[in-house]
XYZ file of C-alpha atoms in Angstrom:
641
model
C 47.010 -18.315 24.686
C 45.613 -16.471 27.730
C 43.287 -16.756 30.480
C 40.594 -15.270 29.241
C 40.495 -17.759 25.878
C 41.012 -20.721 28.476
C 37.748 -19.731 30.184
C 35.580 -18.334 27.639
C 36.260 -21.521 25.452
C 35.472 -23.600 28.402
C 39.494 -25.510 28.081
C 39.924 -25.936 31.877
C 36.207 -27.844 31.603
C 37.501 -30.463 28.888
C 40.598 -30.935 30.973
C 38.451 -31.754 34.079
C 36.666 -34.342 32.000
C 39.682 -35.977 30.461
C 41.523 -35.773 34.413
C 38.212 -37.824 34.941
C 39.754 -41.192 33.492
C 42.927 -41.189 34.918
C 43.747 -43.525 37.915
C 46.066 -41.672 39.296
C 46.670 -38.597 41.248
C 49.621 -37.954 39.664
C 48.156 -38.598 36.370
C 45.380 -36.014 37.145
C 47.438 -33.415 38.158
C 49.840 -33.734 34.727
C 46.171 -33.362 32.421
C 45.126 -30.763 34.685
C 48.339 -29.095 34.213
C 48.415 -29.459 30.325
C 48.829 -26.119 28.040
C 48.704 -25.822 23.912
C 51.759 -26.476 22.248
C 52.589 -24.842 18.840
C 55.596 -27.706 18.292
C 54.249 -29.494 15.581
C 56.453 -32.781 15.765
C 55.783 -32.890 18.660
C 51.831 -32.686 18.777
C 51.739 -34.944 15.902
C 52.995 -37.412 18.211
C 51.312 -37.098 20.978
C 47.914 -37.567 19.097
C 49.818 -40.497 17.350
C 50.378 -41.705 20.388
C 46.150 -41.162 21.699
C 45.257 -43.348 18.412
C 46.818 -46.170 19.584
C 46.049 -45.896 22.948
C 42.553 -46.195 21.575
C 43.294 -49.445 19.610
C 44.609 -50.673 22.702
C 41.725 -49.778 24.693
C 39.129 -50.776 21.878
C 41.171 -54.431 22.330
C 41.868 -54.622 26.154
C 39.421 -52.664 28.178
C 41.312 -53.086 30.805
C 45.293 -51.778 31.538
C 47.208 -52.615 34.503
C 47.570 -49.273 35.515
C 47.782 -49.262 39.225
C 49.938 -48.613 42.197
C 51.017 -45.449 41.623
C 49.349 -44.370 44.630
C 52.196 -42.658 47.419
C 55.195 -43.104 45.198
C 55.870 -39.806 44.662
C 55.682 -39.625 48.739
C 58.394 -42.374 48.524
C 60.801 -40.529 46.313
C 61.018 -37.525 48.762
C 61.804 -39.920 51.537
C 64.751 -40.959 49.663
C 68.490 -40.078 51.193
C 66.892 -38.034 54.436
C 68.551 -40.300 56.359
C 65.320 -42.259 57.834
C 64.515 -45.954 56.950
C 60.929 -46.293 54.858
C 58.093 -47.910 56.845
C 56.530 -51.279 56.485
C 53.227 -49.902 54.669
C 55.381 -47.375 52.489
C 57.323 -50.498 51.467
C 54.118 -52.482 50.511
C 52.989 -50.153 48.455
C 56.679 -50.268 46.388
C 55.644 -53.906 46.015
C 52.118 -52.951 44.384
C 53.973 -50.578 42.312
C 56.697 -52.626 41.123
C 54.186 -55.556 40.603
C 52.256 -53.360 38.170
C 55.324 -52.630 36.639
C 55.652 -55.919 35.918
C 52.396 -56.896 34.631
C 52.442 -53.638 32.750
C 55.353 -55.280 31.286
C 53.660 -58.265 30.110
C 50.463 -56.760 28.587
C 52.270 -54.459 26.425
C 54.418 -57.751 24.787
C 52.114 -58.293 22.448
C 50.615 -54.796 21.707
C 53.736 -54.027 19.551
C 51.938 -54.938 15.974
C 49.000 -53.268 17.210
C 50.615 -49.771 19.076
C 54.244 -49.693 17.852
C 55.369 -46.344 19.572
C 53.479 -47.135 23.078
C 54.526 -50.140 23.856
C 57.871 -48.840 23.614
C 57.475 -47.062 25.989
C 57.729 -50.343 28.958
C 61.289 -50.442 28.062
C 61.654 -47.265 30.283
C 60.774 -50.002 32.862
C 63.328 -51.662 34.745
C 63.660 -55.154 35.746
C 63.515 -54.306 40.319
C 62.514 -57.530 40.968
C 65.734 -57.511 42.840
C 64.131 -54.922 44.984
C 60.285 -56.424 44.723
C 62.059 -59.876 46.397
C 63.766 -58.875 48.688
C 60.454 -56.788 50.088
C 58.225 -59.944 49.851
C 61.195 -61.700 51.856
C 61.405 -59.471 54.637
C 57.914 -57.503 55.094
C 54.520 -60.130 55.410
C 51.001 -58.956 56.581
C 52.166 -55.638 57.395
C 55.253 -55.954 59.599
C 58.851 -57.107 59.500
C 58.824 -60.739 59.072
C 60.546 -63.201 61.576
C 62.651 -64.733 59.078
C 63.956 -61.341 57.536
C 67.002 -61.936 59.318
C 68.288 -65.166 61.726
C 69.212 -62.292 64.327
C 66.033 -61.052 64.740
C 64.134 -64.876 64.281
C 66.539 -65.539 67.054
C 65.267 -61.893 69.348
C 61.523 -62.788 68.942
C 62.377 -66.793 69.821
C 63.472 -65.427 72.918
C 60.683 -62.993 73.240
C 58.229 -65.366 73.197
C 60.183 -67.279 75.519
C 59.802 -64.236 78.233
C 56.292 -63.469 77.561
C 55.127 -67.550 78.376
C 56.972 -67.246 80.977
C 55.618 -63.681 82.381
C 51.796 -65.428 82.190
C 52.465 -68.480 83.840
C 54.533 -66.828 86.585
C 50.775 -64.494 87.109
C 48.671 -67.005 86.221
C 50.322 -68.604 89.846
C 49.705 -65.445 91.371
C 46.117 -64.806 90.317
C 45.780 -68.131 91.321
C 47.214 -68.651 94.532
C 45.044 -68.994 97.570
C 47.367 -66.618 99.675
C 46.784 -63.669 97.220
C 43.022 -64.674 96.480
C 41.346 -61.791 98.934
C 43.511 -59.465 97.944
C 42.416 -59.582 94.696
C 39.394 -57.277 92.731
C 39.813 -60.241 90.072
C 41.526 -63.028 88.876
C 42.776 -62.372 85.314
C 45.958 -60.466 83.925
C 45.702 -56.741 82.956
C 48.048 -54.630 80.619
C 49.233 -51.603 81.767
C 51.745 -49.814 79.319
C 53.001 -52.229 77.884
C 53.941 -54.387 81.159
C 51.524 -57.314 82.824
C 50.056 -56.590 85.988
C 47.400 -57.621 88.509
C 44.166 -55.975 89.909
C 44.564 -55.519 93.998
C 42.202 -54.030 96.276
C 43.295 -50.864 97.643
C 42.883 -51.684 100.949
C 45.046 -54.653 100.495
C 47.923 -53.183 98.440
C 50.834 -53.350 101.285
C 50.123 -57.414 100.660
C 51.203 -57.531 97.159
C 54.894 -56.644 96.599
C 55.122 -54.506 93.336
C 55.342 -51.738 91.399
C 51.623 -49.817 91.481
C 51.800 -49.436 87.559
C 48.046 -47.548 87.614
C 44.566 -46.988 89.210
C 41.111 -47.549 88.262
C 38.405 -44.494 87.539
C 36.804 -45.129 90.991
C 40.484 -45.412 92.615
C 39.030 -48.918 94.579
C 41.275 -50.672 92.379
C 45.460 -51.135 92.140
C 47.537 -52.241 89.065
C 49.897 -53.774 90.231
C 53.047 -55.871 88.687
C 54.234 -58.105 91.116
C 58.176 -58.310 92.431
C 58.102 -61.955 91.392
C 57.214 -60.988 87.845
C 59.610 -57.909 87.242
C 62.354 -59.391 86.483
C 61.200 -60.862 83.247
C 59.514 -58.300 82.571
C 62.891 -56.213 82.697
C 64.200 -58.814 80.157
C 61.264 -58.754 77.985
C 61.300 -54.683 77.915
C 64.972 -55.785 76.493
C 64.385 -57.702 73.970
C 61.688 -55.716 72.875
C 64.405 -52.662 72.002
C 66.942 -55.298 70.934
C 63.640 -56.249 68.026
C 63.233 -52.417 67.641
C 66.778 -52.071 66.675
C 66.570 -55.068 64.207
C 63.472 -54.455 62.530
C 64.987 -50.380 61.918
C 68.408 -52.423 60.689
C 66.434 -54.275 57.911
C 64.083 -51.363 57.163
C 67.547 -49.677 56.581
C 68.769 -52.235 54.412
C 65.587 -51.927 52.121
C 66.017 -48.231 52.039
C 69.642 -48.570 51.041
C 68.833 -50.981 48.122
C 65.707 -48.676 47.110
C 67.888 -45.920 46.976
C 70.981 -47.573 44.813
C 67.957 -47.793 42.561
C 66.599 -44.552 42.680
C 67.179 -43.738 38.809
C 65.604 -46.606 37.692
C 63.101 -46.483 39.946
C 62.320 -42.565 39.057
C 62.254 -43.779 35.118
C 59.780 -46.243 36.049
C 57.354 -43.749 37.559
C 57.638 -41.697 35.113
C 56.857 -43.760 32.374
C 53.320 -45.470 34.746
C 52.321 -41.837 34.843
C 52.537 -41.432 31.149
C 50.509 -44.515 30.386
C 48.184 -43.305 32.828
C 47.907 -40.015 31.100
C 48.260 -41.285 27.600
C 44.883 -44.078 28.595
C 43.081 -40.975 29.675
C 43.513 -39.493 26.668
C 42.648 -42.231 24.938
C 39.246 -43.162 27.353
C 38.186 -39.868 26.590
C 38.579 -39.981 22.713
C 35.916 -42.865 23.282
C 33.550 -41.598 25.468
C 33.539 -37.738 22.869
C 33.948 -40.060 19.559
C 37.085 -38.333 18.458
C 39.844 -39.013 16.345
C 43.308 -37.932 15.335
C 43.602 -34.862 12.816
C 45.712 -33.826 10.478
C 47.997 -30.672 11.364
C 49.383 -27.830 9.419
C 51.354 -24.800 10.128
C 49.654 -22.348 7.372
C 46.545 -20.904 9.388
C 44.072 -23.475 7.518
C 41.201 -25.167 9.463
C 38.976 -27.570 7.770
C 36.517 -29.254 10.729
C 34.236 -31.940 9.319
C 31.238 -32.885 11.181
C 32.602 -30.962 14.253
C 30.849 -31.457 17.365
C 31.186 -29.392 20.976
C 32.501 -31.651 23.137
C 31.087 -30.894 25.770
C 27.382 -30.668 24.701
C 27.577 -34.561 24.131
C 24.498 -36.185 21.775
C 23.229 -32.720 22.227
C 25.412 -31.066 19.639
C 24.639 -30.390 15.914
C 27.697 -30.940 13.804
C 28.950 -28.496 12.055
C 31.662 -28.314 8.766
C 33.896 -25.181 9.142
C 36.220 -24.284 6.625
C 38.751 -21.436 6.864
C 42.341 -20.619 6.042
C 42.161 -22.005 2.619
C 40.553 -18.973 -0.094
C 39.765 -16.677 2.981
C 40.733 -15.864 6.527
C 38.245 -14.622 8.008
C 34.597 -15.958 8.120
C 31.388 -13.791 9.252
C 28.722 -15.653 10.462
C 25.295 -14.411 10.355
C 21.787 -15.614 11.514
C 19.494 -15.142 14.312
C 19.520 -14.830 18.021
C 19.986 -18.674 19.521
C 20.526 -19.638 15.829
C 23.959 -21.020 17.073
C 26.528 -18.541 16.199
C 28.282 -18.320 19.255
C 28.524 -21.866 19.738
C 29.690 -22.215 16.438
C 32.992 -19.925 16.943
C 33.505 -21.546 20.643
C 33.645 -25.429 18.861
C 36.306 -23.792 16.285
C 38.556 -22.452 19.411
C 38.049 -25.069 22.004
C 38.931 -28.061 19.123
C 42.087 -25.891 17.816
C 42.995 -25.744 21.947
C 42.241 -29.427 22.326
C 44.511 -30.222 19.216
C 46.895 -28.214 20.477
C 47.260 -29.869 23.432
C 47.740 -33.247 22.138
C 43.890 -34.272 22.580
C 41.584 -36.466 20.274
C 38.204 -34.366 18.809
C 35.343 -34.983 17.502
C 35.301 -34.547 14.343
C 34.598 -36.750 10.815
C 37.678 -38.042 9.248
C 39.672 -35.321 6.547
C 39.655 -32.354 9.288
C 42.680 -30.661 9.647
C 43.700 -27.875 12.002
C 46.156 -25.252 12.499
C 49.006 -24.494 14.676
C 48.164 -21.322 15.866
C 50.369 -19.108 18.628
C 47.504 -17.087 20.153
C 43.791 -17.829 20.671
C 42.257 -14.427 20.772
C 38.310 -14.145 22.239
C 35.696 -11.665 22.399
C 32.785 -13.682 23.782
C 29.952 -12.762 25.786
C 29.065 -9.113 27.161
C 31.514 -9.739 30.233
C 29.276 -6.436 32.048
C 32.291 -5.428 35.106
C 30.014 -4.123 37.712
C 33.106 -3.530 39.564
C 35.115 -1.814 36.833
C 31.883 0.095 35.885
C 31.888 -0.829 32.064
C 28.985 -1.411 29.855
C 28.920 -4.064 28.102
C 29.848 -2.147 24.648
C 33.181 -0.783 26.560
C 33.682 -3.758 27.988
C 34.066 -5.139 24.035
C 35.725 -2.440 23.195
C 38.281 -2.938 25.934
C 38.892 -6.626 24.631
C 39.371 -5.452 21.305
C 41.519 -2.608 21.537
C 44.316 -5.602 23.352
C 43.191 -8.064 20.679
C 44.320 -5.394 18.181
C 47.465 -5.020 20.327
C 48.537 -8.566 20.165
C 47.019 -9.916 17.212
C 49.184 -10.964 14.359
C 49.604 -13.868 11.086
C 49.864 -16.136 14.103
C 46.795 -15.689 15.830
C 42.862 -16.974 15.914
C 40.586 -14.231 16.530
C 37.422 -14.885 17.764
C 34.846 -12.089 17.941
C 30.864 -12.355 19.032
C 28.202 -9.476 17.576
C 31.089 -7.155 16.930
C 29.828 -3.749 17.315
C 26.821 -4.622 19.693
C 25.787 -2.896 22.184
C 25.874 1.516 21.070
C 24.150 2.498 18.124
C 23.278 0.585 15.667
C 24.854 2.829 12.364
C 27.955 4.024 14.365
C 28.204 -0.013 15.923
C 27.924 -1.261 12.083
C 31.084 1.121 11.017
C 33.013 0.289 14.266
C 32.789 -3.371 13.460
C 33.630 -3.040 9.840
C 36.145 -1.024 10.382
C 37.553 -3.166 13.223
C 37.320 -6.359 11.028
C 39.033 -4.677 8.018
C 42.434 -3.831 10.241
C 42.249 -7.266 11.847
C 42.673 -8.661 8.404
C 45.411 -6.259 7.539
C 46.856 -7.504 10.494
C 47.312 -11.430 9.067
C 44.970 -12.893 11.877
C 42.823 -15.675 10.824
C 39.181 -14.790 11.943
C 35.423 -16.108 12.332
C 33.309 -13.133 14.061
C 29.356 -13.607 14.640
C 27.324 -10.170 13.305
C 23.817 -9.256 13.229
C 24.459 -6.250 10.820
C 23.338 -6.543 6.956
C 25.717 -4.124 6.102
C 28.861 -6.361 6.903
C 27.517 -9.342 4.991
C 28.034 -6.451 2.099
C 31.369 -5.867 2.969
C 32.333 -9.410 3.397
C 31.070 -10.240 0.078
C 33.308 -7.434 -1.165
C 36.190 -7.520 0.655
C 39.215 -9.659 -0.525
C 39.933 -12.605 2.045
C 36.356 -12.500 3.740
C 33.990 -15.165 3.447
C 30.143 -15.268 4.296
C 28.236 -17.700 6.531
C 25.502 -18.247 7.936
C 23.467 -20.523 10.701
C 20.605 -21.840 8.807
C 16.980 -21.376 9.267
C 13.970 -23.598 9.333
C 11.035 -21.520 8.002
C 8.633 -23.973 8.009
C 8.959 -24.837 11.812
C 10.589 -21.312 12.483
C 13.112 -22.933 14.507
C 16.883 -22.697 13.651
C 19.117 -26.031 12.526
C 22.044 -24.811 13.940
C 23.827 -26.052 11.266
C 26.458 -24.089 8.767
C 26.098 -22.572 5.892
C 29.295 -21.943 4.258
C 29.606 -18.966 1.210
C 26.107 -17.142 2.347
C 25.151 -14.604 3.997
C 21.912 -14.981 6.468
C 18.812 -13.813 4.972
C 16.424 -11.345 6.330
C 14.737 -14.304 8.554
C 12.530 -11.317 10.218
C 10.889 -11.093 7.020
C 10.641 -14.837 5.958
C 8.792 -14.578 9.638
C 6.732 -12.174 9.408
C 5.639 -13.607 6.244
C 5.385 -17.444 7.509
C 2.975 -15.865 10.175
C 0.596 -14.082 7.798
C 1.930 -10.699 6.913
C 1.081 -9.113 4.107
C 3.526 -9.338 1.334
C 3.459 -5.953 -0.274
C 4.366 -4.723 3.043
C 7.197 -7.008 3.616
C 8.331 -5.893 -0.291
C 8.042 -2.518 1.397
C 10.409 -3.242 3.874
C 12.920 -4.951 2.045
C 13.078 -1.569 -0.253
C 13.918 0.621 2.835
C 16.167 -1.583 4.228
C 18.212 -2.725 1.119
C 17.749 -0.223 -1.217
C 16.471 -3.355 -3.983
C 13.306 -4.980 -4.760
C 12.677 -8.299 -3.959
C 9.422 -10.369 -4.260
C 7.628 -12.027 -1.450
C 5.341 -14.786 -2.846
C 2.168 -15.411 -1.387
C 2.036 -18.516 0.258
C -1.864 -19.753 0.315
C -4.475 -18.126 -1.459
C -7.304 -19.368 0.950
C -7.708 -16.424 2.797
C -6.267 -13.941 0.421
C -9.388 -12.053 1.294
C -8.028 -11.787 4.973
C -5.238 -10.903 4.092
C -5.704 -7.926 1.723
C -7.601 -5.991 4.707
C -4.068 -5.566 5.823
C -3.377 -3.303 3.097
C -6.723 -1.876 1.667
C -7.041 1.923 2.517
C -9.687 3.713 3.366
C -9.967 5.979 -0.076
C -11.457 9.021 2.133
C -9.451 9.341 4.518
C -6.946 12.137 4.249
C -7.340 12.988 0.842
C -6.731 16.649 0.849
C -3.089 16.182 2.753
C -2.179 12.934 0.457
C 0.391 13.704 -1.296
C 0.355 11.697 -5.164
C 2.048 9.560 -5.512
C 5.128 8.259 -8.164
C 4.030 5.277 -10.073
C 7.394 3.535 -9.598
C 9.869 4.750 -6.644
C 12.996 5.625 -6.798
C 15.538 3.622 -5.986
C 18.723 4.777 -7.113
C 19.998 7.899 -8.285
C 22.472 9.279 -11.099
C 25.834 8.698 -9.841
C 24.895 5.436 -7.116
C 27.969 3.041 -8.111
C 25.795 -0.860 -8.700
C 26.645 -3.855 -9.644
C 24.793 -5.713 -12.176
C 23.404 -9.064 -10.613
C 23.300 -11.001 -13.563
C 26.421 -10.277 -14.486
C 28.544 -9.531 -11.481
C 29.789 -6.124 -13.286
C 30.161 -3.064 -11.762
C 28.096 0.348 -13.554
C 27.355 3.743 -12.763
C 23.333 4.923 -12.862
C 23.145 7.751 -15.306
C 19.201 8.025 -15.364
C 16.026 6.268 -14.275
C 13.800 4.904 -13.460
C 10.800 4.067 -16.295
C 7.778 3.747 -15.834
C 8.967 0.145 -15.680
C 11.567 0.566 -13.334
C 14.309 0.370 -15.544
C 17.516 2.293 -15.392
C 20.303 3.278 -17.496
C 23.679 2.286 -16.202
C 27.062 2.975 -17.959
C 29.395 0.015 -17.576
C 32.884 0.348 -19.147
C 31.817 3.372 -21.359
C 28.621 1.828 -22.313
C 25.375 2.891 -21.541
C 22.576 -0.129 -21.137
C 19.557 -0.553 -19.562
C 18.727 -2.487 -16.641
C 15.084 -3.546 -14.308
C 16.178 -2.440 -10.770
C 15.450 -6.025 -9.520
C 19.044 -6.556 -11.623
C 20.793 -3.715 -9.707
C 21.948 -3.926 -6.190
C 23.719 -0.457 -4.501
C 27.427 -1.114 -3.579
C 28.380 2.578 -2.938
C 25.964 5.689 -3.070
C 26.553 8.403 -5.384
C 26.966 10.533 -1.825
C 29.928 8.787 -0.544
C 31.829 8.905 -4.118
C 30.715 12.406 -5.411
C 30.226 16.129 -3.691
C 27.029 17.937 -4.032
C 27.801 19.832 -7.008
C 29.768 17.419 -8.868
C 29.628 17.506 -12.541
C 28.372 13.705 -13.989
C 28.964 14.537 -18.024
C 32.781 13.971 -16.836
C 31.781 10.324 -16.057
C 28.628 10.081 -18.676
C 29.755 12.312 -22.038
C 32.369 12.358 -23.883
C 35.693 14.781 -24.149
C 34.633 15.940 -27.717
C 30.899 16.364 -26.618
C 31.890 18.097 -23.302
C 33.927 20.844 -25.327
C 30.869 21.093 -28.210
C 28.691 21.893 -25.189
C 30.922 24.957 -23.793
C 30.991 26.369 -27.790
C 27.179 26.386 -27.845
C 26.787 27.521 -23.972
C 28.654 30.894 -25.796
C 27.328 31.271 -29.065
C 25.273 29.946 -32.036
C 27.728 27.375 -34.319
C 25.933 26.306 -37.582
C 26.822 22.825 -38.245
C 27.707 21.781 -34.912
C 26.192 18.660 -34.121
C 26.374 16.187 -30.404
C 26.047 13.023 -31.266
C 25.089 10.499 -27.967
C 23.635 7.092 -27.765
C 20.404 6.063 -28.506
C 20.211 4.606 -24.582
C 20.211 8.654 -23.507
């Protein structure tokens, strides 16, 4: 695969959507990271795996996926030599208690999803670890009973602290320090108790000043009386600090002994979480599991793009089977490109272990490279045109392409002229196939229908057409070619048919009939083609009463028949010519005769034809009487001639 495929088929866009029901980061980041696979085991697990993640889902809306959230944070912290913190630890215990009811809701799933719920064996019992957390940590912070040293420290701390308020509660109270005081209640400064003093008055309070108001009228002070218990609550204080950090060590220590298990049990959340996104996705697109081969065949039933949701016609795309390569004609907006973009994006979907939608008996193939050549993809900055910027993505695709690969190829040849465009493509198409690829390339040209028809491993198709609401169904058409639908327009909006006849002779090189569709204003319609009998009549050139339509020496192949003749004269009055098939001349209507290769491309200018139409014995009877006079000599030819 490359980037270019990724883009053009829109893969990055379906991975966004699928990242969309994960409820993780971590999970997000693994779909988000995903890439095709060409191991087929191992594909045909994964989606194995999607299906009954479904059934689960379709069962239990609801999965205890959750905590996740800062583990993998957690795991670097590991062996740095620093203790975890109190809300890293917490969220272990959400993690682990997920784990756990994880655990549980998978016990029963086993009839239902054999290979997933296998997969909470990977989980290990920690509830060693998850008890010892809900001992020691409680409403975010080291707990008092986490150890009897540090019950004992904060006993004692408390002690202090009562005694530190009622020793200022005296002061703030006392009539002697009354007037020296802005206030009478306790402030905190830094962490140490202290009282508000006038400044005027701050030689009468013995302290430390521990800070001053905005205005500077007011002292902080902490009186002499009350430093000394201060000094032992500051103490005790570290003497917690130290504690707390001990048992904070202690549940690092035991987190780490458990690293492995603790690392498997990650893993395996993130892989439910994953493996549910798949599945919530498969849901919310309708898809299903498909069956997977390794021998280029693709068989999509009822495929829809998934990310055009109810707005997407389904499509049936067969390929890999009688042919390789499909060309898909029909007109502008008819749904051509999006046709070849559903192929590649579901192949790239499958390939990456992803449900599609699709109707059940679709297979798809493994395929090693997803080749593209979609949209004009005009460089301003590279200066190409949009024919040499196709060109450009061709001439690599040729490069790389191989048995292995899925070519994808939009209006091959579009974009120069039109007659040198139409060889360019065919040729292009022809050496792709040589080259093993399997193929489905979009083409506006009539002339490749021809050579699809022809060629050995190419199949038509075509995006059909409603003619009655002159809209297109963008549905599939397997095995045909598109018909001329600016004709079956022009005719649907009231041209005239001879003229349309007309057309279809130039451009084919056959006669077809155009019915008239309402005789109601046939009267209307026949000013379209009534001519002025005066006008021009000494220039007019007469006219043949049947045109010509093929010549001696055009190679055609009998309609009716599907056999394969050389013209040798015509036409009647009638239009009829006289073809020789397998040494046999017969006569033929044109409407039975369609060109495959002109007499100019098979023949030079002077070529001989009684090689091809006479026989050896009449050929040599004709040089004898070129000479002379031979009595007796009679050429004998069929009655056809």
């Amino acid at each position: 695969m490359n980037e270019r495929a990724y883009s053009v088929l829109e893969y990055n866009r379906v991975k966004e959507d699928v990242a969309k029901f994960a409820m993780t980061e971590e999970g997000k980041e693994q779909i988000l990271a995903l890439l095709p696979s060409i191991n087929k085991r191992q594909l045909q697990a994964q989606l194995a795996e999607v299906t009954e993640a479904v059934a689960i889902l379709e069962k239990s809306a609801s999965v205890p996926l959750s905590g996740l959230s800062g583990m993998s944070v957690l795991m670097k912290q590991l062996h740095k030599g620093t203790a975890l913190k109190v809300d890293t630890l917490s969220k272990l215990l959400g993690f682990l208690d997920s784990c756990a009811k994880l655990k549980r809701f998978m016990k029963d799933k086993q009839h239902l999803a054999p290979r997933v719920s296998l997969y909470v064996d990977a989980i290990d019992d920690l509830s060693v670890i998850a008890d010892e957390i809900v001992r020691c940590i409680r409403n975010g912070r080291v707990d008092d009973y986490a150890s009897k040293e540090l019950l004992k420290i904060r006993r004692q701390l408390e002690t202090h602290e009562q005694k530190l308020k009622e020793k200022l509660q005296q002061i703030v109270k006392s009539s002697k320090y009354k007037a020296y005081l802005q206030e009478s209640t306790i402030s905190e400064r830094n962490g140490r108790y202290a009282v508000a003093v006038k400044k005027e008055y701050k030689s009468k309070v013995k302290g430390s000043i521990l800070d001053t108001s905005a205005s500077g009228s007011t002292l902080y002070i902490e009186p002499e009386e009350a430093s000394s218990i201060q000094d032992l609550i500051d103490l005790q204080k570290a003497m917690e600090e130290v504690e707390v950090e001990r048992i904070l060590f202690s549940l690092t220590a035991l987190v780490e002994e458990n690293e492995p298990s603790l690392k498997g049990s990650i893993e395996t959340m993130i892989h439910y979480d994953v493996l549910f996104a798949k599945g919530k996705h498969s849901q919310f697109i309708n898809g299903r599991e498909v069956a997977i081969n390794e021998e280029s065949r693709v068989l999509l039933k009822g495929a829809r793009h998934p990310l055009l949701g109810d707005g997407a016609v389904p499509l049936t795309v067969e390929i890999g089977t009688n042919y390789r390569n499909l060309v898909i004609t029909g007109p502008n907006t008819g749904g051509k490109t999006v046709t070849i973009k559903t192929v590649g994006l579901l192949v790239m979907m499958v390939q990456s272990g992803l449900h599609v939608p699709v109707n059940e008996g679709s297979e798809v193939a493994i395929f090693k490279q997803i080749l593209v050549d979609i949209g004009d993809g005009q460089s301003i900055e590279q200066s190409l045109s949009t024919f040499s910027s196709h060109l450009t993505n061709i001439i690599e695709i040729l490069k790389e392409a191989n048995e292995y690969t899925l070519v994808l190829v939009d209006e091959l040849g579009s974009g120069t002229d039109p007659s040198e465009g139409m060889g360019l493509a065919t040729a292009i198409l022809h050496q792709l196939a040589k080259k093993g690829v399997t193929m489905l390339a979009t083409t506006h040209y009539s002339e490749i229908k021809e050579f699809a028809d022809a060629t050995e491993g190419f199949r038509n198709g075509s995006m059909e057409f409603d003619i009655h609401t002159l809209k297109p169904t963008y549905r599939l058409l397997i095995g045909k070619g598109g018909e001329s639908q600016a004709f079956a327009i022009a005719l649907k909006l009231g041209l005239h048919p001879k003229i349309i006849e007309e057309a279809h002779r130039i451009t084919y090189r056959e006669e077809k009939e155009y019915p008239l569709g309402s005789t109601e204003n046939q009267r209307e319609l026949d000013k379209q083609i009534i001519v002025n009998r005066h006008a021009h009549q000494k220039t007019a050139k007469p006219q043949q009463a049947t045109a010509t339509i093929f010549v001696q020496g055009d190679n055609v192949r009998i309609t009716q028949s599907d056999e394969f003749g050389i013209v040798y004269s015509g036409p009647d009055s009638f239009g009829n010519y006289v073809v020789q098939v397998k040494e046999e001349k017969r006569t033929y209507n044109h409407k039975r005769l369609k060109l495959y290769i002109s007499r100019d491309e098979l023949y030079p200018d002077d070529y001989d034809f009684s090689i091809v139409f006479d026989s050896k014995e009449n050929r040599k009877k004709e040089r004898l009487i070129s000479r002379k006079y031979v009595e007796g000599l009679v050429i004998e030819r069929d009655e056809e001639e």
